[in-house]
């Protein structure tokens, strides 16, 4: 495994993505002034706001359903589903014959039409 090489100026030779991700994991935004604050700091140096996990980066509330949906309900919904107004056409793949495409292209070139595109 290759070592992570760093230039003389301290910049990564492979781009700054690794440095940016380390910065994002090590710092958070202050809820008071919006300044970058080290994750393990107890208060913001700029405004003095007290930081903790609840105020600086609150976790989203988990989604709770009133009651679980029984599996039989899904089968009932499938039976009640209405069919489409017009059935969709079933597309069938046909083998491509390159000799046929080439002959069509030659005929189109003779007729002066633009080249055909395979779809």
Short mmCIF file of C-alpha atoms in Angstrom, two decimals:
data_model
loop_
_atom_site.label_atom_id
_atom_site.label_comp_id
_atom_site.label_asym_id
_atom_site.label_seq_id
_atom_site.Cartn_x
_atom_site.Cartn_y
_atom_site.Cartn_z
CA UNK A 1 0.00 0.00 0.00
CA UNK A 2 1.42 3.38 -0.98
CA UNK A 3 2.15 6.05 1.59
CA UNK A 4 0.23 9.28 1.53
CA UNK A 5 2.68 11.72 -0.04
CA UNK A 6 2.78 15.36 0.99
CA UNK A 7 4.51 18.23 -0.83
CA UNK A 8 6.97 20.65 0.79
CA UNK A 9 4.19 23.16 1.49
CA UNK A 10 2.23 20.53 3.43
CA UNK A 11 -0.39 20.05 0.74
CA UNK A 12 -1.49 16.62 -0.35
CA UNK A 13 -0.24 15.54 -3.76
CA UNK A 14 -3.49 13.64 -4.30
CA UNK A 15 -5.77 16.64 -3.82
CA UNK A 16 -7.33 18.25 -0.80
CA UNK A 17 -10.28 15.88 -0.36
CA UNK A 18 -8.64 14.01 2.52
CA UNK A 19 -7.71 17.24 4.31
CA UNK A 20 -11.22 18.63 3.82
CA UNK A 21 -12.87 15.51 5.26
CA UNK A 22 -10.56 15.64 8.29
CA UNK A 23 -11.50 19.28 8.80
CA UNK A 24 -15.22 18.50 8.61
CA UNK A 25 -14.89 15.73 11.19
CA UNK A 26 -12.76 17.82 13.57
CA UNK A 27 -14.77 21.04 13.54
CA UNK A 28 -18.39 22.06 13.88
CA UNK A 29 -20.28 25.35 13.60
CA UNK A 30 -21.00 27.42 16.69
CA UNK A 31 -24.75 27.92 17.17
CA UNK A 32 -24.11 31.44 18.49
CA UNK A 33 -21.78 33.11 15.98
CA UNK A 34 -21.45 30.49 13.21
CA UNK A 35 -17.66 30.25 13.62
CA UNK A 36 -15.79 26.95 13.18
CA UNK A 37 -15.17 25.38 16.60
CA UNK A 38 -13.12 22.29 17.48
CA UNK A 39 -15.43 19.36 18.22
CA UNK A 40 -14.03 18.63 21.70
CA UNK A 41 -14.12 22.28 22.84
CA UNK A 42 -16.49 23.15 25.67
CA UNK A 43 -17.13 26.76 24.61
CA UNK A 44 -16.68 29.01 21.58
CA UNK A 45 -13.61 31.27 21.70
CA UNK A 46 -15.28 33.96 19.58
CA UNK A 47 -18.60 34.45 21.40
CA UNK A 48 -18.24 32.33 24.56
CA UNK A 49 -21.29 30.19 23.85
CA UNK A 50 -21.32 26.89 25.74
CA UNK A 51 -21.14 23.97 23.32
CA UNK A 52 -22.31 20.44 23.75
CA UNK A 53 -23.68 17.76 21.46
CA UNK A 54 -27.28 18.84 22.03
CA UNK A 55 -26.77 22.49 21.02
CA UNK A 56 -24.07 22.40 18.36
CA UNK A 57 -25.29 19.49 16.25
CA UNK A 58 -28.64 18.08 17.39
CA UNK A 59 -29.53 14.60 16.17
CA UNK A 60 -32.72 14.31 14.12
CA UNK A 61 -35.72 12.82 15.85
CA UNK A 62 -36.36 9.21 14.84
CA UNK A 63 -39.47 8.61 12.76
CA UNK A 64 -42.05 6.71 14.75
CA UNK A 65 -45.10 5.16 13.17
CA UNK A 66 -48.35 4.95 15.11
CA UNK A 67 -48.61 1.20 14.56
CA UNK A 68 -46.86 -1.24 12.24
CA UNK A 69 -48.60 -2.06 8.97
CA UNK A 70 -49.53 -5.75 8.74
CA UNK A 71 -48.31 -7.70 5.70
CA UNK A 72 -51.88 -8.70 4.75
CA UNK A 73 -52.66 -5.02 4.20
CA UNK A 74 -50.16 -4.87 1.31
CA UNK A 75 -51.88 -7.81 -0.43
CA UNK A 76 -55.26 -6.11 -0.03
CA UNK A 77 -53.89 -2.89 -1.55
CA UNK A 78 -52.48 -4.85 -4.50
CA UNK A 79 -55.90 -6.43 -5.16
CA UNK A 80 -57.63 -3.03 -5.01
CA UNK A 81 -55.17 -1.36 -7.39
CA UNK A 82 -56.87 -0.20 -10.56
CA UNK A 83 -55.38 -1.22 -13.90
CA UNK A 84 -53.93 1.42 -16.18
CA UNK A 85 -56.28 3.09 -18.68
CA UNK A 86 -54.08 1.94 -21.57
CA UNK A 87 -51.81 -1.03 -21.13
CA UNK A 88 -48.19 -0.26 -21.79
CA UNK A 89 -46.68 -1.92 -24.86
CA UNK A 90 -44.22 -4.68 -24.14
CA UNK A 91 -40.89 -3.92 -25.78
CA UNK A 92 -39.00 -6.90 -27.05
CA UNK A 93 -35.31 -6.72 -27.81
CA UNK A 94 -34.36 -7.77 -31.30
CA UNK A 95 -30.85 -8.85 -32.25
CA UNK A 96 -28.87 -6.16 -34.07
CA UNK A 97 -27.53 -7.19 -37.44
CA UNK A 98 -24.63 -4.91 -38.27
CA UNK A 99 -24.68 -5.92 -41.93
CA UNK A 100 -28.28 -4.71 -42.16
CA UNK A 101 -27.39 -1.41 -40.48
CA UNK A 102 -24.47 -0.96 -42.87
CA UNK A 103 -26.66 -1.58 -45.91
CA UNK A 104 -29.25 0.92 -44.61
CA UNK A 105 -26.48 3.48 -44.13
CA UNK A 106 -25.22 2.92 -47.69
CA UNK A 107 -28.74 3.30 -49.10
CA UNK A 108 -29.24 6.49 -47.08
CA UNK A 109 -25.91 7.86 -48.32
CA UNK A 110 -26.89 7.16 -51.93
CA UNK A 111 -30.25 8.85 -51.39
CA UNK A 112 -28.54 11.85 -49.79
CA UNK A 113 -30.21 11.43 -46.40
CA UNK A 114 -28.34 12.01 -43.15
CA UNK A 115 -26.71 9.01 -41.49
CA UNK A 116 -28.98 6.64 -39.59
CA UNK A 117 -28.50 6.27 -35.88
CA UNK A 118 -28.88 2.98 -34.08
CA UNK A 119 -31.46 3.37 -31.33
#
